[in-house]
Amino acid sequence: DAGITQSPRHKVTETGTPVTLRCHQTENHRYMYWYRQDPGHGLRLIHYSYGVKDTDKGEVSDGYSVSRSKTEDFLLTLESATSSQTSVYFCAITDPGRANYGYTFGSGTRLTVV
Amino acid sequence: TQLLEQSPQFLSIQEGENLTVYCNSSSVFSSLQWYRQEPGEGPVLLVTVVTGGEVKKLKRLTFQFGDARKDSSLHITAAQPGDTGLYLCAGALQAGTALIFGKGTTLSVSS
């Protein structure tokens, strides 16, 4: 009953190749987010979505694109992977309509670009 | 520029000791949240504070939101090895906006 799952959990890819990470939720939450977590930087927002086909850029969006064609799925694409995109990627969901809302995070995708 | 500064960055203590982690900013936040993260997993929400001066308790953990809503603290009483993990504070500048995270405090409690 995870409510949010990320796939794959681990991936190794070569520089210059496109990569797509998937976030799937069963909570019917409207808001979904992609963060990356790096030592010394903490969690930084890449892109977010506030509804189907409604997305916006975060702090570190260069080199990334997203799509959300269904409420339950939020895809993150690295258009041409670079070594600087080696990181752990987390998806999060929330429903701001609830009082004291918090984020529910997935377990993360560890991406290595070689 | 880091909007939310957490201190200390690392903390290594013995079981039974007390500790406090701080989260400071020059900006006013609509709400602040604290998360705990274990290796290989995503952060898990511990608490949300929304009112200046608010204090919330979760067993041995006490969370406080500053009167001006610019800072917060997490106090753990009688730490246990199970408290080991990465503690993250996160804030929303306005209700409904994306959370901004601090860099985290890595806590290690040894028995």
GROMACS .gro file of C-alpha atoms in nm:
model
  225
    1ASP     CA    1   0.000   0.000   0.000
    2ALA     CA    2   0.288   0.232  -0.083
    3GLY     CA    3   0.064   0.490  -0.253
    4ILE     CA    4   0.358   0.614  -0.457
    5THR     CA    5   0.611   0.409  -0.648
    6GLN     CA    6   0.913   0.506  -0.853
    7SER     CA    7   1.072   0.308  -1.130
    8PRO     CA    8   1.335   0.204  -1.190
    9ARG     CA    9   1.498   0.199  -0.843
   10HIS     CA   10   1.846   0.195  -0.993
   11LYS     CA   11   1.976   0.281  -1.338
   12VAL     CA   12   2.316   0.318  -1.501
   13THR     CA   13   2.320   0.499  -1.832
   14GLU     CA   14   2.574   0.645  -2.071
   15THR     CA   15   2.640   1.012  -2.129
   16GLY     CA   16   2.425   1.153  -2.407
   17THR     CA   17   2.143   0.901  -2.386
   18PRO     CA   18   1.786   0.996  -2.296
   19VAL     CA   19   1.647   0.857  -1.972
   20THR     CA   20   1.292   0.854  -1.838
   21LEU     CA   21   1.202   0.803  -1.475
   22ARG     CA   22   0.849   0.719  -1.373
   23CYS     CA   23   0.645   0.815  -1.069
   24HIS     CA   24   0.312   0.642  -1.014
   25GLN     CA   25   0.061   0.727  -0.740
   26THR     CA   26  -0.263   0.568  -0.628
   27GLU     CA   27  -0.369   0.851  -0.393
   28ASN     CA   28  -0.537   1.071  -0.656
   29HIS     CA   29  -0.333   1.369  -0.533
   30ARG     CA   30  -0.329   1.667  -0.767
   31TYR     CA   31   0.023   1.789  -0.692
   32MET     CA   32   0.333   1.593  -0.787
   33TYR     CA   33   0.699   1.693  -0.764
   34TRP     CA   34   1.040   1.578  -0.880
   35TYR     CA   35   1.340   1.651  -0.657
   36ARG     CA   36   1.704   1.551  -0.681
   37GLN     CA   37   1.915   1.487  -0.372
   38ASP     CA   38   2.290   1.541  -0.377
   39PRO     CA   39   2.548   1.553  -0.097
   40GLY     CA   40   2.602   1.910   0.014
   41HIS     CA   41   2.293   2.035  -0.167
   42GLY     CA   42   2.002   1.864  -0.003
   43LEU     CA   43   1.677   1.824  -0.195
   44ARG     CA   44   1.631   2.056  -0.490
   45LEU     CA   45   1.313   2.096  -0.693
   46ILE     CA   46   1.337   2.004  -1.062
   47HIS     CA   47   0.979   2.028  -1.189
   48TYR     CA   48   0.633   2.003  -1.045
   49SER     CA   49   0.278   1.948  -1.161
   50TYR     CA   50  -0.048   2.082  -1.023
   51GLY     CA   51  -0.274   1.881  -1.250
   52VAL     CA   52  -0.292   1.684  -1.571
   53LYS     CA   53  -0.091   1.865  -1.839
   54ASP     CA   54  -0.012   2.148  -1.592
   55THR     CA   55   0.358   2.158  -1.509
   56ASP     CA   56   0.612   2.419  -1.410
   57LYS     CA   57   0.986   2.453  -1.362
   58GLY     CA   58   1.170   2.435  -1.035
   59GLU     CA   59   1.509   2.552  -0.919
   60VAL     CA   60   1.721   2.309  -1.126
   61SER     CA   61   1.514   2.236  -1.438
   62ASP     CA   62   1.782   2.274  -1.708
   63GLY     CA   63   1.831   1.947  -1.897
   64TYR     CA   64   1.506   1.796  -1.769
   65SER     CA   65   1.153   1.778  -1.902
   66VAL     CA   66   0.836   1.634  -1.754
   67SER     CA   67   0.499   1.510  -1.868
   68ARG     CA   68   0.175   1.434  -1.693
   69SER     CA   69  -0.094   1.287  -1.914
   70LYS     CA   70  -0.278   1.111  -1.631
   71THR     CA   71  -0.333   1.205  -1.267
   72GLU     CA   72  -0.145   0.901  -1.146
   73ASP     CA   73   0.172   0.927  -1.357
   74PHE     CA   74   0.445   1.192  -1.363
   75LEU     CA   75   0.741   1.126  -1.591
   76LEU     CA   76   1.082   1.290  -1.567
   77THR     CA   77   1.301   1.280  -1.879
   78LEU     CA   78   1.668   1.361  -1.900
   79GLU     CA   79   1.692   1.464  -2.260
   80SER     CA   80   2.065   1.389  -2.298
   81ALA     CA   81   2.212   1.259  -1.975
   82THR     CA   82   2.530   1.417  -1.837
   83SER     CA   83   2.753   1.312  -1.548
   84SER     CA   84   2.627   1.611  -1.347
   85GLN     CA   85   2.285   1.446  -1.347
   86THR     CA   86   2.414   1.151  -1.147
   87SER     CA   87   2.195   1.176  -0.841
   88VAL     CA   88   1.913   1.026  -0.640
   89TYR     CA   89   1.576   1.137  -0.774
   90PHE     CA   90   1.268   1.154  -0.555
   91CYS     CA   91   0.908   1.196  -0.652
   92ALA     CA   92   0.662   1.342  -0.401
   93ILE     CA   93   0.287   1.391  -0.391
   94THR     CA   94   0.059   1.610  -0.183
   95ASP     CA   95  -0.290   1.745  -0.157
   96PRO     CA   96  -0.277   2.112  -0.050
   97GLY     CA   97  -0.649   2.104   0.019
   98ARG     CA   98  -0.586   1.910   0.338
   99ALA     CA   99  -0.494   2.088   0.659
  100ASN     CA  100  -0.127   2.058   0.760
  101TYR     CA  101  -0.056   1.883   0.434
  102GLY     CA  102   0.278   1.711   0.392
  103TYR     CA  103   0.459   1.541   0.113
  104THR     CA  104   0.462   1.167   0.064
  105PHE     CA  105   0.784   1.063  -0.104
  106GLY     CA  106   0.867   0.765  -0.316
  107SER     CA  107   1.168   0.549  -0.236
  108GLY     CA  108   1.383   0.717  -0.498
  109THR     CA  109   1.570   0.629  -0.816
  110ARG     CA  110   1.947   0.617  -0.799
  111LEU     CA  111   2.076   0.724  -1.141
  112THR     CA  112   2.438   0.694  -1.244
  113VAL     CA  113   2.554   0.854  -1.569
  114VAL     CA  114   2.886   0.714  -1.692
  115THR     CA  115   2.196   3.110  -0.145
  116GLN     CA  116   2.042   2.853   0.088
  117LEU     CA  117   1.703   2.979   0.202
  118LEU     CA  118   1.685   2.738   0.495
  119GLU     CA  119   2.000   2.685   0.699
  120GLN     CA  120   2.015   2.378   0.919
  121SER     CA  121   2.260   2.327   1.201
  122PRO     CA  122   2.448   2.131   1.297
  123GLN     CA  123   2.521   1.942   0.977
  124PHE     CA  124   2.636   1.632   1.166
  125LEU     CA  125   2.565   1.516   1.520
  126SER     CA  126   2.706   1.208   1.690
  127ILE     CA  127   2.584   1.138   2.043
  128GLN     CA  128   2.541   0.861   2.297
  129GLU     CA  129   2.211   0.697   2.379
  130GLY     CA  130   2.023   0.891   2.646
  131GLU     CA  131   2.158   1.234   2.554
  132ASN     CA  132   1.939   1.526   2.451
  133LEU     CA  133   1.990   1.725   2.132
  134THR     CA  134   1.849   2.016   1.936
  135VAL     CA  135   1.856   2.075   1.562
  136TYR     CA  136   1.796   2.422   1.424
  137CYS     CA  137   1.643   2.548   1.101
  138ASN     CA  138   1.687   2.919   1.031
  139SER     CA  139   1.596   3.162   0.756
  140SER     CA  140   1.571   3.532   0.686
  141SER     CA  141   1.241   3.467   0.507
  142VAL     CA  142   0.896   3.423   0.656
  143PHE     CA  143   0.735   3.087   0.590
  144SER     CA  144   0.369   2.998   0.568
  145SER     CA  145   0.448   2.663   0.725
  146LEU     CA  146   0.747   2.451   0.819
  147GLN     CA  147   0.776   2.076   0.814
  148TRP     CA  148   1.025   1.828   0.953
  149TYR     CA  149   1.110   1.501   0.782
  150ARG     CA  150   1.325   1.204   0.875
  151GLN     CA  151   1.505   1.002   0.608
  152GLU     CA  152   1.672   0.665   0.639
  153PRO     CA  153   1.934   0.533   0.393
  154GLY     CA  154   1.784   0.413   0.066
  155GLU     CA  155   1.441   0.556   0.139
  156GLY     CA  156   1.251   0.877   0.083
  157PRO     CA  157   1.190   1.135   0.357
  158VAL     CA  158   0.897   1.070   0.590
  159LEU     CA  159   0.695   1.356   0.735
  160LEU     CA  160   0.723   1.399   1.111
  161VAL     CA  161   0.530   1.720   1.171
  162THR     CA  162   0.392   2.039   1.018
  163VAL     CA  163   0.386   2.369   1.210
  164VAL     CA  164   0.187   2.662   1.076
  165THR     CA  165   0.139   2.915   1.360
  166GLY     CA  166   0.415   3.137   1.497
  167GLY     CA  167   0.517   3.015   1.842
  168GLU     CA  168   0.355   2.678   1.790
  169VAL     CA  169   0.496   2.382   1.979
  170LYS     CA  170   0.418   2.023   1.885
  171LYS     CA  171   0.526   1.705   2.058
  172LEU     CA  172   0.568   1.362   1.907
  173LYS     CA  173   0.672   1.123   2.186
  174ARG     CA  174   1.032   1.228   2.267
  175LEU     CA  175   1.047   1.483   1.984
  176THR     CA  176   0.947   1.847   2.039
  177PHE     CA  177   0.908   2.085   1.746
  178GLN     CA  178   0.885   2.460   1.774
  179PHE     CA  179   0.803   2.726   1.515
  180GLY     CA  180   0.953   3.067   1.583
  181ASP     CA  181   0.724   3.358   1.669
  182ALA     CA  182   0.819   3.538   1.346
  183ARG     CA  183   0.781   3.217   1.142
  184LYS     CA  184   1.140   3.239   1.020
  185ASP     CA  185   1.291   2.954   1.218
  186SER     CA  186   1.217   2.621   1.378
  187SER     CA  187   1.381   2.373   1.610
  188LEU     CA  188   1.362   2.000   1.674
  189HIS     CA  189   1.451   1.877   2.021
  190ILE     CA  190   1.498   1.509   2.098
  191THR     CA  191   1.495   1.395   2.459
  192ALA     CA  192   1.685   1.084   2.564
  193ALA     CA  193   1.796   0.990   2.213
  194GLN     CA  194   1.788   0.625   2.112
  195PRO     CA  195   1.975   0.438   1.836
  196GLY     CA  196   1.646   0.419   1.646
  197ASP     CA  197   1.654   0.800   1.613
  198THR     CA  198   1.955   0.772   1.382
  199GLY     CA  199   1.889   0.925   1.042
  200LEU     CA  200   1.885   1.240   0.831
  201TYR     CA  201   1.655   1.512   0.961
  202LEU     CA  202   1.530   1.765   0.707
  203CYS     CA  203   1.340   2.086   0.759
  204ALA     CA  204   1.130   2.221   0.474
  205GLY     CA  205   0.922   2.532   0.433
  206ALA     CA  206   0.656   2.678   0.208
  207LEU     CA  207   0.688   3.051   0.142
  208GLN     CA  208   0.320   3.063   0.059
  209ALA     CA  209   0.042   2.811   0.114
  210GLY     CA  210   0.034   2.565  -0.172
  211THR     CA  211   0.381   2.647  -0.310
  212ALA     CA  212   0.654   2.388  -0.344
  213LEU     CA  213   0.858   2.308  -0.035
  214ILE     CA  214   1.211   2.442   0.000
  215PHE     CA  215   1.439   2.204   0.189
  216GLY     CA  216   1.733   2.260   0.416
  217LYS     CA  217   2.046   2.051   0.359
  218GLY     CA  218   1.970   1.831   0.655
  219THR     CA  219   2.124   1.718   0.982
  220THR     CA  220   2.273   1.370   0.999
  221LEU     CA  221   2.218   1.225   1.346
  222SER     CA  222   2.400   0.919   1.474
  223VAL     CA  223   2.304   0.776   1.813
  224SER     CA  224   2.525   0.502   1.949
  225SER     CA  225   2.442   0.263   2.232
   0.00000   0.00000   0.00000
